[in-house]
């Protein structure tokens, strides 16, 4: 039996469901039961009937699954798969921002650590960030850690005042794209529609034709024949699978090293040995759960 077959067999024996993010290596996405963007994975992790969830993604995604399903075993094949964006917003920074802006709610991107979520009012993903901010009655809203996503939300909601905390937080993979990259892509692929993830800089968002989360891209990139995609290159796999006759150009250099850590052997070992279980302290999980469930309620 090859690794794919052994993984499937072990998952069935252990009543486990495998969830993989859209940026995971193709062979991991193909062996997974469920693939999706951060919002879809959070929702499906909550709804899953299996007693074990194996999260193939970065650590905050596995933590979110555990927070939503404390009674389940949540495993991550590579617990060292961190997120440099998440680490840019600490609980102390959230508390300081709330003290500086009393009465303003804090919307925290799911790309954050559990202890940070626990200090915030509501979470959001790139798929629902504007809807989450719009659901709050307050005009002034604290938003972090991604300042580019904050700028995208501000552009959708001119009636609000979105304050990015920290001021310059960002994902290194997405922030690396420049307007020049977009201009070059336009010259090279004049018939292509250009779409970028809202974690790209505001300038790149404005230079692109469309902006959307990975789930948005997968749902909507069937409308044109050729696309240039500014996000992590792993997105090419689910797009090409769903739209085999469409041409997708991704930037081969746009690789999130953390998203690429898990391989089939890691996943096999995870299912064989039950490693690595994700734990979140009850106190932090209870507070973070309130923030995540509020988001899920808004996105229904
Ligand atoms: P999505 O919510 O679009 O899946 O994005 C997740 C992410 O981590 C982007 O860097």
Short mmCIF file of C-alpha atoms and ligand atoms in Angstrom, two decimals:
data_model
loop_
_atom_site.label_atom_id
_atom_site.label_comp_id
_atom_site.label_asym_id
_atom_site.label_seq_id
_atom_site.Cartn_x
_atom_site.Cartn_y
_atom_site.Cartn_z
CA UNK A 1 0.00 0.00 0.00
CA UNK A 2 1.27 3.48 -0.77
CA UNK A 3 1.05 6.35 1.73
CA UNK A 4 -2.24 7.65 0.29
CA UNK A 5 -3.87 4.23 0.78
CA UNK A 6 -2.45 3.80 4.28
CA UNK A 7 -3.63 7.30 5.25
CA UNK A 8 -7.16 6.57 4.02
CA UNK A 9 -7.21 3.20 5.82
CA UNK A 10 -5.96 4.63 9.12
CA UNK A 11 -8.36 7.59 8.93
CA UNK A 12 -11.30 5.19 8.53
CA UNK A 13 -10.08 2.92 11.36
CA UNK A 14 -9.55 5.86 13.72
CA UNK A 15 -12.74 7.74 12.84
CA UNK A 16 -10.69 10.71 11.68
CA UNK A 17 -11.46 13.38 9.09
CA UNK A 18 -8.62 15.12 7.24
CA UNK A 19 -9.04 18.84 6.52
CA UNK A 20 -6.55 20.70 4.32
CA UNK A 21 -6.16 24.38 3.48
CA UNK A 22 -6.11 25.53 -0.15
CA UNK A 23 -2.37 26.31 0.11
CA UNK A 24 -1.33 22.79 1.14
CA UNK A 25 0.85 20.69 -1.22
CA UNK A 26 -1.26 19.03 -3.96
CA UNK A 27 -0.79 15.48 -2.62
CA UNK A 28 -2.08 16.58 0.82
CA UNK A 29 -5.12 18.33 -0.69
CA UNK A 30 -5.84 15.22 -2.79
CA UNK A 31 -5.79 12.81 0.15
CA UNK A 32 -7.86 15.14 2.38
CA UNK A 33 -11.60 14.62 2.91
CA UNK A 34 -12.24 18.35 2.97
CA UNK A 35 -10.33 21.29 1.49
CA UNK A 36 -11.17 24.94 1.87
CA UNK A 37 -10.32 28.46 2.96
CA UNK A 38 -9.93 29.43 6.62
CA UNK A 39 -13.63 30.15 7.07
CA UNK A 40 -14.76 26.90 5.44
CA UNK A 41 -12.29 24.87 7.51
CA UNK A 42 -13.44 26.53 10.75
CA UNK A 43 -17.10 25.88 9.92
CA UNK A 44 -16.55 22.28 8.80
CA UNK A 45 -14.33 21.48 11.77
CA UNK A 46 -17.22 22.49 14.01
CA UNK A 47 -19.76 20.40 12.06
CA UNK A 48 -17.63 17.25 11.57
CA UNK A 49 -19.08 14.07 13.08
CA UNK A 50 -15.74 12.23 13.42
CA UNK A 51 -14.04 12.05 16.84
CA UNK A 52 -10.62 13.09 15.45
CA UNK A 53 -9.84 16.06 13.22
CA UNK A 54 -6.51 16.16 11.40
CA UNK A 55 -5.76 19.71 10.35
CA UNK A 56 -3.31 20.12 7.47
CA UNK A 57 -2.54 23.80 7.55
CA UNK A 58 -0.78 26.17 9.92
CA UNK A 59 -1.05 26.06 13.69
CA UNK A 60 -3.74 28.71 14.20
CA UNK A 61 -6.09 26.69 11.97
CA UNK A 62 -5.68 23.59 14.15
CA UNK A 63 -6.10 25.73 17.26
CA UNK A 64 -9.34 27.19 15.86
CA UNK A 65 -10.64 23.65 15.22
CA UNK A 66 -9.77 22.62 18.79
CA UNK A 67 -11.42 25.71 20.27
CA UNK A 68 -14.61 24.96 18.35
CA UNK A 69 -14.55 21.22 19.14
CA UNK A 70 -12.99 20.87 22.60
CA UNK A 71 -14.38 17.34 23.00
CA UNK A 72 -12.61 16.12 19.86
CA UNK A 73 -9.00 15.12 19.34
CA UNK A 74 -7.41 17.64 16.98
CA UNK A 75 -4.08 16.66 15.44
CA UNK A 76 -1.65 18.70 13.38
CA UNK A 77 1.07 16.75 11.51
CA UNK A 78 3.62 19.58 11.90
CA UNK A 79 3.11 21.66 15.06
CA UNK A 80 6.03 23.83 13.95
CA UNK A 81 3.91 25.18 11.05
CA UNK A 82 3.52 28.66 12.47
CA UNK A 83 2.25 31.90 10.96
CA UNK A 84 4.50 34.97 11.06
CA UNK A 85 1.42 37.18 10.64
CA UNK A 86 -0.27 35.67 13.71
CA UNK A 87 2.81 36.34 15.82
CA UNK A 88 2.60 40.08 15.07
CA UNK A 89 -0.39 40.61 17.38
CA UNK A 90 0.11 39.72 21.04
CA UNK A 91 -2.55 39.89 23.79
CA UNK A 92 -0.60 42.83 25.27
CA UNK A 93 -0.87 44.80 22.00
CA UNK A 94 -4.65 44.15 21.90
CA UNK A 95 -5.06 45.30 25.52
CA UNK A 96 -3.01 48.45 24.88
CA UNK A 97 -5.09 49.30 21.78
CA UNK A 98 -8.33 48.81 23.72
CA UNK A 99 -7.08 51.08 26.47
CA UNK A 100 -6.13 53.72 23.90
CA UNK A 101 -9.55 53.45 22.19
CA UNK A 102 -12.08 52.72 24.94
CA UNK A 103 -15.40 51.38 23.67
CA UNK A 104 -14.05 50.32 20.27
CA UNK A 105 -14.47 46.60 19.51
CA UNK A 106 -11.49 44.58 18.30
CA UNK A 107 -11.98 42.46 15.16
CA UNK A 108 -9.20 39.89 15.03
CA UNK A 109 -8.21 38.02 11.88
CA UNK A 110 -8.30 34.23 12.42
CA UNK A 111 -4.60 34.32 11.50
CA UNK A 112 -3.86 34.95 15.18
CA UNK A 113 -2.95 32.90 18.23
CA UNK A 114 -5.61 31.64 20.66
CA UNK A 115 -4.46 33.88 23.53
CA UNK A 116 -4.83 36.91 21.23
CA UNK A 117 -8.29 35.85 20.05
CA UNK A 118 -9.29 35.52 23.70
CA UNK A 119 -8.73 39.28 24.17
CA UNK A 120 -10.84 40.26 21.14
CA UNK A 121 -14.56 40.72 20.50
CA UNK A 122 -15.00 38.84 17.25
CA UNK A 123 -12.83 37.04 14.71
CA UNK A 124 -12.96 37.34 10.91
CA UNK A 125 -11.40 35.65 7.91
CA UNK A 126 -10.51 37.23 4.60
CA UNK A 127 -13.82 35.91 3.25
CA UNK A 128 -16.04 37.75 5.75
CA UNK A 129 -13.92 40.60 7.16
CA UNK A 130 -16.10 43.41 5.78
CA UNK A 131 -19.35 41.64 6.79
CA UNK A 132 -18.02 41.13 10.33
CA UNK A 133 -16.97 44.79 10.68
CA UNK A 134 -20.31 45.93 9.18
CA UNK A 135 -22.20 43.82 11.76
CA UNK A 136 -20.82 45.92 14.62
CA UNK A 137 -22.75 49.05 15.64
CA UNK A 138 -19.63 51.04 16.58
CA UNK A 139 -18.11 53.39 14.00
CA UNK A 140 -14.53 53.04 15.20
CA UNK A 141 -13.21 49.48 14.95
CA UNK A 142 -9.81 48.08 15.91
CA UNK A 143 -8.60 45.50 13.42
CA UNK A 144 -5.51 43.28 13.30
CA UNK A 145 -3.02 41.89 12.71
CA UNK A 146 -3.21 42.33 8.90
CA UNK A 147 -3.07 46.02 7.96
CA UNK A 148 -3.68 45.25 4.26
CA UNK A 149 -6.89 43.40 5.07
CA UNK A 150 -7.81 46.33 7.34
CA UNK A 151 -7.34 48.68 4.35
CA UNK A 152 -9.52 46.41 2.20
CA UNK A 153 -12.27 46.48 4.85
CA UNK A 154 -11.96 50.27 5.12
CA UNK A 155 -12.45 50.57 1.34
CA UNK A 156 -15.64 48.46 1.57
CA UNK A 157 -16.97 50.39 4.56
CA UNK A 158 -16.20 54.10 4.13
CA UNK A 159 -18.69 54.92 6.90
CA UNK A 160 -16.49 53.12 9.47
CA UNK A 161 -13.13 54.09 10.91
CA UNK A 162 -10.92 50.99 10.76
CA UNK A 163 -7.79 51.26 12.88
CA UNK A 164 -5.06 48.75 11.98
CA UNK A 165 -3.34 47.21 15.01
CA UNK A 166 -0.38 46.94 14.70
CA UNK A 167 -0.07 49.70 12.13
CA UNK A 168 1.99 47.68 9.64
CA UNK A 169 1.11 44.04 10.31
CA UNK A 170 1.22 41.77 7.28
CA UNK A 171 1.83 38.35 5.75
CA UNK A 172 5.36 38.25 4.27
CA UNK A 173 4.23 36.07 1.33
CA UNK A 174 1.44 38.43 0.28
CA UNK A 175 3.10 41.71 1.20
CA UNK A 176 5.96 40.82 -1.11
CA UNK A 177 3.85 41.35 -4.26
CA UNK A 178 4.35 44.79 -5.80
CA UNK A 179 2.41 46.96 -8.24
CA UNK A 180 5.29 46.32 -10.64
CA UNK A 181 4.50 42.58 -10.45
CA UNK A 182 0.90 43.37 -11.43
CA UNK A 183 2.04 45.63 -14.30
CA UNK A 184 4.41 42.96 -15.61
CA UNK A 185 1.62 40.37 -15.42
CA UNK A 186 -0.68 42.69 -17.42
CA UNK A 187 1.91 43.05 -20.18
CA UNK A 188 2.76 39.35 -20.20
CA UNK A 189 -0.85 38.11 -20.08
CA UNK A 190 -2.95 40.89 -21.66
CA UNK A 191 -6.08 38.73 -21.86
CA UNK A 192 -5.98 37.57 -18.25
CA UNK A 193 -8.10 38.86 -15.37
CA UNK A 194 -6.00 39.69 -12.32
CA UNK A 195 -7.23 38.73 -8.85
CA UNK A 196 -5.35 39.21 -5.59
CA UNK A 197 -5.86 38.14 -2.00
CA UNK A 198 -6.80 40.98 0.40
CA UNK A 199 -3.57 40.32 2.33
CA UNK A 200 -1.78 42.01 -0.61
CA UNK A 201 -0.96 45.71 -0.19
CA UNK A 202 -3.67 48.27 -0.88
CA UNK A 203 -1.71 49.38 -3.96
CA UNK A 204 -1.74 45.82 -5.35
CA UNK A 205 -5.46 45.51 -4.52
CA UNK A 206 -6.14 48.70 -6.51
CA UNK A 207 -3.97 47.58 -9.43
CA UNK A 208 -5.82 44.22 -9.64
CA UNK A 209 -9.21 43.62 -11.29
CA UNK A 210 -10.64 41.68 -8.35
CA UNK A 211 -9.86 40.98 -4.69
CA UNK A 212 -10.92 37.89 -2.77
CA UNK A 213 -10.15 35.10 -0.33
CA UNK A 214 -8.94 31.71 -1.56
CA UNK A 215 -12.47 30.36 -1.23
CA UNK A 216 -13.79 33.30 -3.27
CA UNK A 217 -11.24 32.53 -5.98
CA UNK A 218 -12.28 28.89 -6.13
CA UNK A 219 -15.94 29.83 -6.33
CA UNK A 220 -15.54 32.61 -8.90
CA UNK A 221 -12.62 31.87 -11.22
CA UNK A 222 -14.79 29.95 -13.68
CA UNK A 223 -16.10 33.12 -15.29
CA UNK A 224 -13.02 33.96 -17.43
CA UNK A 225 -10.65 31.86 -19.56
CA UNK A 226 -7.36 33.15 -18.17
CA UNK A 227 -6.32 34.47 -14.75
CA UNK A 228 -3.30 35.83 -12.95
CA UNK A 229 -3.53 35.01 -9.26
CA UNK A 230 -1.69 36.97 -6.58
CA UNK A 231 -1.70 34.71 -3.56
CA UNK A 232 0.25 31.69 -2.27
CA UNK A 233 1.03 29.41 -5.22
CA UNK A 234 -0.72 26.36 -3.66
CA UNK A 235 -4.05 27.81 -4.85
CA UNK A 236 -3.19 26.71 -8.42
CA UNK A 237 -3.98 23.09 -7.56
CA UNK A 238 -7.62 23.41 -6.45
CA UNK A 239 -8.28 26.00 -9.18
CA UNK A 240 -6.90 23.81 -11.94
CA UNK A 241 -8.79 20.81 -10.58
CA UNK A 242 -12.08 22.68 -10.55
CA UNK A 243 -11.56 24.49 -13.87
CA UNK A 244 -9.39 22.19 -16.04
CA UNK A 245 -9.91 24.26 -19.22
CA UNK A 246 -8.98 27.60 -17.64
CA UNK A 247 -5.43 29.02 -17.65
CA UNK A 248 -4.09 30.08 -14.25
CA UNK A 249 -0.81 31.93 -13.76
CA UNK A 250 0.50 32.00 -10.20
CA UNK A 251 3.76 33.46 -8.95
CA UNK A 252 6.03 30.45 -8.42
CA UNK A 253 8.05 32.41 -5.87
CA UNK A 254 5.00 33.08 -3.66
CA UNK A 255 5.49 30.18 -1.29
CA UNK A 256 4.50 30.16 2.37
CA UNK A 257 7.18 27.88 3.85
CA UNK A 258 4.94 26.94 6.80
CA UNK A 259 2.13 25.78 4.53
CA UNK A 260 4.52 23.44 2.76
CA UNK A 261 5.91 21.64 5.81
CA UNK A 262 3.45 18.74 5.87
CA UNK A 263 4.17 15.80 3.57
CA UNK A 264 2.44 12.44 3.13
CA UNK A 265 4.81 10.69 5.55
CA UNK A 266 4.00 13.27 8.29
CA UNK A 267 0.31 12.73 7.71
CA UNK A 268 0.70 8.95 7.81
CA UNK A 269 2.63 9.18 11.13
CA UNK A 270 -0.03 11.53 12.54
CA UNK A 271 -2.75 8.97 11.93
CA UNK A 272 -0.64 6.00 12.97
CA UNK A 273 0.63 7.49 16.25
CA UNK A 274 -1.97 10.12 17.13
CA UNK A 275 0.52 12.99 16.96
CA UNK A 276 0.52 15.95 17.50
CA UNK A 277 -2.51 16.78 19.65
CA UNK A 278 -3.46 20.45 19.89
CA UNK A 279 -4.26 21.76 23.38
CA UNK A 280 -5.75 25.11 24.33
CA UNK A 281 -6.29 25.96 28.01
CA UNK A 282 -9.98 25.99 29.02
CA UNK A 283 -9.83 29.62 30.11
CA UNK A 284 -8.38 30.89 26.81
CA UNK A 285 -10.49 28.52 24.70
CA UNK A 286 -13.75 29.70 26.31
CA UNK A 287 -13.03 33.36 25.53
CA UNK A 288 -11.66 32.68 22.03
CA UNK A 289 -14.68 30.45 21.27
CA UNK A 290 -17.06 33.32 21.95
CA UNK A 291 -15.18 35.48 19.40
CA UNK A 292 -15.11 32.72 16.76
CA UNK A 293 -18.74 31.71 17.25
CA UNK A 294 -19.82 35.33 16.91
CA UNK A 295 -18.09 35.36 13.52
CA UNK A 296 -19.74 32.11 12.43
CA UNK A 297 -23.11 33.56 13.42
CA UNK A 298 -22.48 36.65 11.22
CA UNK A 299 -21.43 34.44 8.26
CA UNK A 300 -24.52 32.20 8.31
P1 LIG B 1 -8.05 32.35 3.23
O1 LIG B 1 -8.94 32.76 4.34
O2 LIG B 1 -8.31 33.06 1.96
O3 LIG B 1 -8.03 30.87 3.10
O4 LIG B 1 -6.56 32.79 3.59
C1 LIG B 1 -5.88 32.21 4.62
C2 LIG B 1 -4.52 32.68 4.74
O5 LIG B 1 -3.83 32.29 5.65
C3 LIG B 1 -4.01 33.64 3.78
O6 LIG B 1 -2.66 33.83 3.96
#
